[in-house]
Tab-separated table of C-alpha atoms in Angstrom:
chain	number	residue	atom	x	y	z
J	1	MET	CA	26.236	115.802	177.494
J	2	ASN	CA	28.767	113.932	175.345
J	3	TYR	CA	27.550	114.578	171.810
J	4	LEU	CA	29.734	111.887	170.270
J	5	GLU	CA	28.359	109.126	172.491
J	6	GLU	CA	24.859	109.902	171.245
J	7	VAL	CA	25.746	109.532	167.561
J	8	LYS	CA	25.815	106.106	165.931
J	9	MET	CA	25.113	107.001	162.284
J	10	LYS	CA	27.557	108.033	159.558
J	11	PHE	CA	27.017	110.256	156.493
J	12	ASP	CA	29.115	111.000	153.412
J	13	ILE	CA	28.544	114.751	153.744
J	14	VAL	CA	27.165	116.868	156.589
J	15	ILE	CA	25.679	120.269	155.698
J	16	GLY	CA	24.126	122.737	158.092
J	17	ASN	CA	23.731	126.049	159.896
J	18	PRO	CA	23.999	125.026	163.571
J	19	PRO	CA	22.802	126.993	166.613
J	20	TYR	CA	25.378	129.635	167.511
J	21	GLN	CA	25.115	130.041	171.291
J	22	GLU	CA	23.333	129.037	174.450
J	23	ASN	CA	20.647	131.349	175.780
J	24	ASP	CA	21.761	131.818	179.382
J	25	ASN	CA	19.958	135.137	179.947
J	26	GLY	CA	23.225	136.761	180.955
J	27	LYS	CA	23.083	140.535	181.318
J	28	ARG	CA	25.634	143.310	181.676
J	29	ASP	CA	25.182	146.432	183.755
J	30	ASP	CA	24.035	148.247	180.630
J	31	GLY	CA	21.184	145.770	180.186
J	32	ALA	CA	22.534	143.964	177.132
J	33	ALA	CA	20.902	140.545	176.958
J	34	ASN	CA	22.781	137.263	176.550
J	35	ALA	CA	26.082	139.010	177.276
J	36	SER	CA	27.657	135.931	178.829
J	37	ALA	CA	26.203	133.357	176.425
J	38	SER	CA	28.627	130.580	175.489
J	39	PRO	CA	29.092	129.574	171.839
J	40	ILE	CA	28.001	126.049	170.921
J	41	TYR	CA	28.631	125.979	167.160
J	42	ASN	CA	32.118	124.609	167.860
J	43	HIS	CA	30.540	121.483	169.397
J	44	PHE	CA	28.368	121.025	166.319
J	45	PHE	CA	31.427	121.270	164.082
J	46	TYR	CA	33.212	118.560	166.077
J	47	LEU	CA	30.076	116.419	165.934
J	48	ALA	CA	29.703	116.909	162.173
J	49	ARG	CA	33.364	116.065	161.627
J	50	GLU	CA	32.926	112.848	163.601
J	51	VAL	CA	29.898	111.552	161.701
J	52	ALA	CA	30.950	112.678	158.190
J	53	LEU	CA	32.795	110.126	156.080
J	54	LYS	CA	34.010	112.695	153.545
J	55	LYS	CA	33.009	116.350	153.924
J	56	VAL	CA	31.488	118.903	156.288
J	57	ASN	CA	29.897	122.122	154.995
J	58	LEU	CA	28.842	124.468	157.801
J	59	ILE	CA	28.094	128.145	158.270
J	60	PHE	CA	28.730	129.802	161.649
J	61	PRO	CA	30.219	132.978	163.240
J	62	ALA	CA	33.724	134.004	162.173
J	63	ARG	CA	34.994	136.022	165.137
J	64	TRP	CA	36.991	133.084	166.549
J	65	LEU	CA	39.353	133.474	163.593
J	66	ASN	CA	40.765	136.642	165.161
J	67	GLY	CA	41.020	135.432	168.739
J	68	ALA	CA	37.569	136.574	169.918
J	69	GLY	CA	34.746	134.496	171.358
J	70	LYS	CA	34.128	133.142	174.836
J	71	GLY	CA	35.678	129.722	175.526
J	72	LEU	CA	36.893	129.174	171.962
J	73	SER	CA	40.664	129.042	172.538
J	74	ASP	CA	40.952	125.276	172.056
J	75	PHE	CA	38.616	125.323	169.053
J	76	ARG	CA	40.584	128.135	167.423
J	77	ARG	CA	43.887	126.360	168.028
J	78	ASP	CA	42.536	123.117	166.529
J	79	MET	CA	41.070	124.839	163.483
J	80	LEU	CA	44.134	126.950	162.730
J	81	GLN	CA	46.304	123.830	162.727
J	82	ASP	CA	43.889	121.736	160.656
J	83	GLN	CA	44.968	121.261	157.037
J	84	HIS	CA	41.789	119.498	155.876
J	85	ILE	CA	39.900	122.762	155.285
J	86	ARG	CA	39.532	122.902	151.510
J	87	SER	CA	37.767	126.270	151.262
J	88	MET	CA	36.428	129.055	153.442
J	89	SER	CA	34.319	132.098	152.584
J	90	VAL	CA	34.217	134.873	155.188
J	91	PHE	CA	31.383	137.413	155.044
J	92	LYS	CA	32.508	140.395	157.133
J	93	ASN	CA	28.944	141.716	157.195
J	94	ALA	CA	26.609	138.927	158.312
J	95	SER	CA	23.557	140.765	156.986
J	96	MET	CA	24.669	139.854	153.458
J	97	LEU	CA	23.457	136.339	154.258
J	98	PHE	CA	21.084	137.015	157.134
J	99	PRO	CA	19.243	140.320	156.553
J	100	ASN	CA	18.623	142.520	159.603
J	101	THR	CA	21.092	140.467	161.630
J	102	ASP	CA	24.201	141.881	163.321
J	103	ILE	CA	26.792	139.215	164.119
J	104	LYS	CA	30.021	140.882	165.254
J	105	GLY	CA	32.967	139.618	163.240
J	106	GLY	CA	30.724	138.287	160.470
J	107	VAL	CA	30.036	134.690	159.475
J	108	LEU	CA	31.892	132.070	157.476
J	109	TYR	CA	31.054	129.095	155.288
J	110	LEU	CA	33.675	126.377	155.155
J	111	THR	CA	34.261	123.016	153.548
J	112	TYR	CA	36.138	120.473	155.631
J	113	ASP	CA	37.372	117.600	153.450
J	114	LYS	CA	38.880	114.488	155.054
J	115	GLU	CA	40.455	113.506	151.730
J	116	TYR	CA	42.240	116.856	151.260
J	117	ILE	CA	45.440	118.141	152.864
J	118	GLY	CA	46.822	121.582	152.044
J	119	PRO	CA	46.104	125.316	152.128
J	120	ALA	CA	42.517	126.525	151.860
J	121	ASP	CA	40.954	128.525	149.056
J	122	ILE	CA	40.038	131.700	150.935
J	123	SER	CA	37.391	134.208	149.901
J	124	VAL	CA	36.749	137.319	152.006
J	125	ILE	CA	33.694	139.425	151.188
J	126	ASP	CA	34.150	142.831	152.763
J	127	HIS	CA	31.608	145.252	154.219
J	128	ASP	CA	31.559	147.058	150.868
J	129	LYS	CA	30.921	143.682	149.116
J	130	GLN	CA	34.382	143.701	147.564
J	131	ARG	CA	35.782	140.185	147.270
J	132	TYR	CA	39.375	139.178	148.069
J	133	GLU	CA	40.596	135.723	147.089
J	134	PHE	CA	43.825	133.948	147.980
J	135	LYS	CA	45.170	130.553	149.022
J	136	SER	CA	46.452	130.146	152.575
J	137	TYR	CA	46.549	128.041	155.693
J	138	LEU	CA	44.279	129.451	158.389
J	139	ASN	CA	47.165	130.163	160.770
J	140	SER	CA	48.361	133.164	158.794
J	141	ALA	CA	52.161	133.524	158.877
J	142	GLY	CA	52.276	131.685	162.205
J	143	SER	CA	50.441	134.581	163.853
J	144	GLY	CA	48.031	132.387	165.799
J	145	VAL	CA	45.054	134.026	164.066
J	146	PHE	CA	43.554	134.155	160.596
J	147	ILE	CA	44.495	137.344	158.732
J	148	PRO	CA	41.699	138.070	156.241
J	149	TYR	CA	43.671	139.678	153.394
J	150	GLY	CA	46.691	138.372	151.493
J	151	GLU	CA	48.328	141.812	151.446
J	152	LEU	CA	47.859	142.140	155.192
J	153	VAL	CA	49.565	138.783	155.734
J	154	SER	CA	52.675	140.001	153.897
J	155	ILE	CA	52.576	143.322	155.790
J	156	PHE	CA	52.420	141.430	159.088
J	157	GLU	CA	55.376	139.256	158.022
J	158	LYS	CA	57.494	142.299	157.175
J	159	VAL	CA	56.634	144.099	160.417
J	160	SER	CA	57.441	140.926	162.379
J	161	LYS	CA	60.917	140.761	160.831
J	162	VAL	CA	61.745	144.302	161.979
J	163	ALA	CA	59.949	144.413	165.334
J	164	ASN	CA	59.846	141.979	168.249
J	165	LEU	CA	56.061	142.015	168.460
J	166	LYS	CA	55.952	139.570	171.344
J	167	GLU	CA	57.780	141.996	173.632
J	168	GLU	CA	57.342	145.402	171.991
J	169	ASN	CA	53.747	146.005	170.961
J	170	ILE	CA	51.186	148.676	171.806
J	171	GLY	CA	49.355	146.210	174.029
J	172	LYS	CA	52.236	146.629	176.486
J	173	ILE	CA	51.245	150.250	177.113
J	174	THR	CA	47.465	149.717	176.958
J	175	SER	CA	45.542	149.705	180.226
J	176	VAL	CA	43.169	147.063	181.479
J	177	ARG	CA	39.443	147.662	181.090
J	178	LYS	CA	39.137	149.673	184.335
J	179	PRO	CA	42.428	151.612	184.409
J	180	TYR	CA	41.584	153.337	187.700
J	181	GLY	CA	38.983	150.895	188.988
J	182	LEU	CA	36.132	153.323	188.237
J	183	ALA	CA	33.081	151.867	186.472
J	184	THR	CA	31.326	153.566	183.563
J	185	ASN	CA	28.386	154.587	185.782
J	186	PHE	CA	30.618	155.794	188.621
J	187	PHE	CA	29.622	159.411	187.861
J	188	ASN	CA	25.948	158.617	188.424
J	189	ASP	CA	26.283	157.149	191.904
J	190	PRO	CA	29.737	156.855	193.540
J	191	GLN	CA	28.102	155.596	196.756
J	192	LYS	CA	27.014	152.475	194.859
J	193	PHE	CA	30.702	151.552	194.748
J	194	ASN	CA	31.336	152.549	198.379
J	195	LEU	CA	33.235	155.647	197.266
J	196	PRO	CA	32.901	159.227	198.557
J	197	GLU	CA	31.212	162.155	196.840
J	198	ILE	CA	32.615	163.687	193.653
J	199	TYR	CA	32.277	167.297	192.489
J	200	GLU	CA	31.096	169.156	189.404
J	201	GLU	CA	33.651	171.934	189.950
J	202	LYS	CA	37.154	172.077	191.372
J	203	GLN	CA	37.185	172.510	195.133
J	204	ASN	CA	40.958	172.850	195.446
J	205	LYS	CA	43.778	173.750	193.088
J	206	ASP	CA	45.311	170.268	193.281
J	207	ASP	CA	42.076	168.305	192.746
J	208	ILE	CA	42.270	165.285	190.437
J	209	GLU	CA	40.216	165.558	187.240
J	210	ILE	CA	38.179	162.524	186.092
J	211	LEU	CA	37.147	162.061	182.453
J	212	GLY	CA	33.886	160.201	181.961
J	213	LEU	CA	30.808	159.920	179.779
J	214	ILE	CA	27.217	160.933	180.532
J	215	LYS	CA	24.554	160.629	177.833
J	216	ASN	CA	27.281	160.148	175.202
J	217	LYS	CA	28.963	163.413	176.180
J	218	ARG	CA	32.504	163.572	177.515
J	219	ILE	CA	32.633	165.475	180.789
J	220	TYR	CA	35.011	166.038	183.708
J	221	LYS	CA	34.375	165.809	187.423
J	222	TYR	CA	36.693	166.345	190.368
J	223	ILE	CA	37.963	164.598	193.484
J	224	PRO	CA	40.490	165.573	196.191
J	225	VAL	CA	44.042	164.213	196.067
J	226	ASP	CA	43.394	161.891	199.019
J	227	TYR	CA	40.374	160.269	197.344
J	228	PRO	CA	40.478	156.426	197.600
J	229	ILE	CA	41.002	155.729	193.882
J	230	PRO	CA	40.767	151.913	193.591
J	231	ASP	CA	43.580	151.394	191.075
J	232	GLY	CA	46.200	152.983	188.813
J	233	ARG	CA	47.584	155.536	191.262
J	234	GLU	CA	51.100	155.042	189.883
J	235	ASN	CA	50.392	156.961	186.664
J	236	ILE	CA	47.998	159.662	187.878
J	237	TYR	CA	50.734	162.275	187.630
J	238	LYS	CA	52.149	161.102	184.306
J	239	TRP	CA	51.243	162.113	180.761
J	240	LYS	CA	48.934	159.640	179.053
J	241	VAL	CA	46.430	159.342	176.190
J	242	PHE	CA	42.751	158.526	176.710
J	243	GLY	CA	41.102	156.437	173.999
J	244	PRO	CA	37.623	154.871	173.809
J	245	TYR	CA	37.218	151.390	175.265
J	246	ALA	CA	34.639	150.671	172.542
J	247	TYR	CA	34.460	152.240	169.110
J	248	GLY	CA	33.179	151.447	165.649
J	249	SER	CA	31.768	148.100	164.599
J	250	GLY	CA	34.919	146.071	164.027
J	251	GLU	CA	35.040	146.982	160.334
J	252	PHE	CA	38.567	146.936	158.938
J	253	GLY	CA	40.151	150.373	158.553
J	254	GLU	CA	37.476	152.307	160.441
J	255	CYS	CA	38.132	155.624	162.167
J	256	VAL	CA	38.414	155.998	165.926
J	257	SER	CA	36.775	158.603	168.136
J	258	GLU	CA	39.057	161.489	169.060
J	259	LEU	CA	41.846	160.581	171.452
J	260	LEU	CA	42.488	162.997	174.315
J	261	ILE	CA	45.829	163.922	175.839
J	262	GLY	CA	45.741	163.225	179.571
J	263	ARG	CA	47.723	165.688	181.638
J	264	PRO	CA	49.338	164.818	184.980
J	265	GLY	CA	46.510	164.838	187.521
J	266	GLN	CA	43.872	163.505	185.116
J	267	ILE	CA	42.290	160.022	185.212
J	268	SER	CA	39.209	158.385	183.664
J	269	THR	CA	36.344	155.962	184.150
J	270	GLU	CA	36.310	152.600	182.339
J	271	THR	CA	34.650	154.236	179.328
J	272	PHE	CA	38.220	154.987	178.278
J	273	LEU	CA	41.413	153.023	177.866
J	274	VAL	CA	44.646	154.638	178.964
J	275	PHE	CA	47.752	154.465	176.776
J	276	GLY	CA	51.095	155.212	178.365
J	277	PRO	CA	52.362	156.557	180.649
J	278	PHE	CA	54.647	158.989	178.842
J	279	ASP	CA	57.354	161.261	180.200
J	280	SER	CA	56.336	164.340	178.226
J	281	GLU	CA	53.483	165.991	176.373
J	282	TYR	CA	55.497	165.634	173.151
J	283	GLU	CA	55.549	161.834	173.519
J	284	ALA	CA	51.822	161.698	174.273
J	285	ASN	CA	51.078	163.757	171.161
J	286	ALA	CA	53.412	161.565	169.097
J	287	PHE	CA	51.522	158.458	170.225
J	288	LYS	CA	48.213	160.112	169.346
J	289	LYS	CA	49.486	160.796	165.830
J	290	TYR	CA	50.737	157.215	165.534
J	291	PHE	CA	47.299	155.889	166.496
J	292	TYR	CA	45.720	158.003	163.761
J	293	THR	CA	48.018	156.640	161.026
J	294	LYS	CA	46.645	154.204	158.490
J	295	PHE	CA	49.573	151.872	159.232
J	296	PHE	CA	48.607	151.611	162.919
J	297	ARG	CA	44.915	151.024	162.272
J	298	ALA	CA	45.606	148.444	159.544
J	299	LEU	CA	47.511	146.323	162.064
J	300	VAL	CA	44.804	146.846	164.693
J	301	GLY	CA	42.382	145.431	162.122
J	302	ILE	CA	44.024	142.003	162.299
J	303	LEU	CA	42.600	141.391	165.772
J	304	LYS	CA	39.705	143.846	166.080
J	305	THR	CA	36.382	142.222	165.168
J	306	THR	CA	34.049	144.019	167.588
J	307	GLN	CA	33.591	147.442	169.169
J	308	HIS	CA	35.748	146.492	172.127
J	309	SER	CA	39.444	147.207	171.873
J	310	THR	CA	41.361	146.105	174.975
J	311	THR	CA	43.171	143.211	173.289
J	312	THR	CA	43.561	144.379	169.703
J	313	TYR	CA	46.965	146.080	169.816
J	314	GLY	CA	49.255	143.043	170.006
J	315	PHE	CA	50.395	143.273	166.377
J	316	VAL	CA	51.109	147.027	166.386
J	317	PRO	CA	54.827	147.691	167.017
J	318	LEU	CA	55.899	150.089	169.731
J	319	GLN	CA	57.842	153.137	168.590
J	320	ASP	CA	60.236	155.607	170.163
J	321	PHE	CA	57.969	158.599	170.727
J	322	THR	CA	60.737	160.992	171.787
J	323	LYS	CA	62.380	163.665	169.643
J	324	ASN	CA	65.259	161.220	169.084
J	325	SER	CA	63.003	158.728	167.267
J	326	ASP	CA	63.693	157.436	163.762
J	327	ILE	CA	60.198	158.765	162.983
J	328	ASP	CA	59.711	162.536	162.773
J	329	TRP	CA	56.523	162.958	164.808
J	330	SER	CA	56.297	166.674	164.005
J	331	LEU	CA	55.154	165.876	160.461
J	332	SER	CA	51.600	165.343	159.224
J	333	ILE	CA	49.917	161.981	159.762
J	334	SER	CA	50.167	161.095	156.061
J	335	LYS	CA	53.909	161.813	156.059
J	336	ILE	CA	54.341	159.764	159.233
J	337	ASP	CA	52.606	156.927	157.374
J	338	GLN	CA	55.143	157.223	154.559
J	339	GLN	CA	57.994	156.963	157.077
J	340	LEU	CA	56.418	153.846	158.589
J	341	TYR	CA	55.947	152.219	155.176
J	342	GLU	CA	59.643	152.794	154.484
J	343	LYS	CA	60.773	151.633	157.934
J	344	TYR	CA	59.066	148.256	157.550
J	345	GLY	CA	59.918	147.775	153.874
J	346	LEU	CA	56.392	147.752	152.458
J	347	ASP	CA	56.153	147.522	148.672
J	348	GLN	CA	53.793	149.588	146.543
J	349	GLU	CA	51.082	146.920	146.427
J	350	GLU	CA	51.026	146.737	150.233
J	351	VAL	CA	51.014	150.522	150.553
J	352	ASN	CA	48.149	150.743	148.061
J	353	PHE	CA	46.195	148.176	150.082
J	354	ILE	CA	46.505	150.217	153.289
J	355	GLU	CA	45.838	153.521	151.557
J	356	SER	CA	42.696	152.198	149.869
J	357	LYS	CA	41.287	150.143	152.756
J	358	VAL	CA	41.965	152.348	155.792
J	359	ARG	CA	40.084	155.600	156.220
J	360	SER	CA	42.027	158.814	156.633
J	361	MET	CA	42.150	160.616	159.989
J	362	GLU	CA	44.319	163.499	158.763
């Protein structure tokens, strides 16, 4: 249906809380309902903008600001380039406005003003109800996303001047969702995926070890070296780091579940992402420490709005994880943070922001 063809009336101001998504009864393997539902609030915004003579005031989900949301690429691009947005309030916790409601990435209330051109008055209300206010265009520092804190914008700008984030970011060493082609429920029934039997105990000295999850408990099972692993065979015998595919709620600065060092001969199901490969155990441990730093997780927070974390590492700069690095990886995590702050030229206000907003994993 072409919404615009149906509308003949005009209004000075349009105000509303439009429907957020279609109900297509999509389901994932884990039974989550409406998993493939498409957003429709973007269509309502376009419609409101068409019929309003002066202003549009709407409230709708905010996750598109950070690059998330099914089928919202064009909408995000349009909105980030639009200079008619006079003000925008982002509520990181949607339950502040809608009690007992969990909307990943929060919600926003914006004023679109056809008679205004310039940066928007931004207000971000955090999970802890702390308010941050600043003036900015939505395309923060040309990043292609909205960065929700003024201090984080300046941190991103400084990191971008030192590092070539387009070519050298942690996303380049982050696996796809199924690093070895093994589904989350592979342990329960390998035959379902036309794969042979797996074992609770090692049958041979050179068996490959598989890390997986059963009833929220990390466990290992075993397969022979000639097992038909669907994907990722090239790094089976390399060092790597296993991290959770999904963790937390998308809250800025949250902690991550423990990362595990993957030895040569170890692989995992899709419950885990694989970072690497690395040439030595030292490098794998150095990466693990880097992930735990507040600096790393602050930059992850620019793109991470949900539990899922496959595409959230694009603004985190790669490092040299060897013993020849400009960072001394043998030090404590807090001292590694201090080295990173110095490397990227962060001032005290920016350091204080990270130190106060990002939880410690020392």
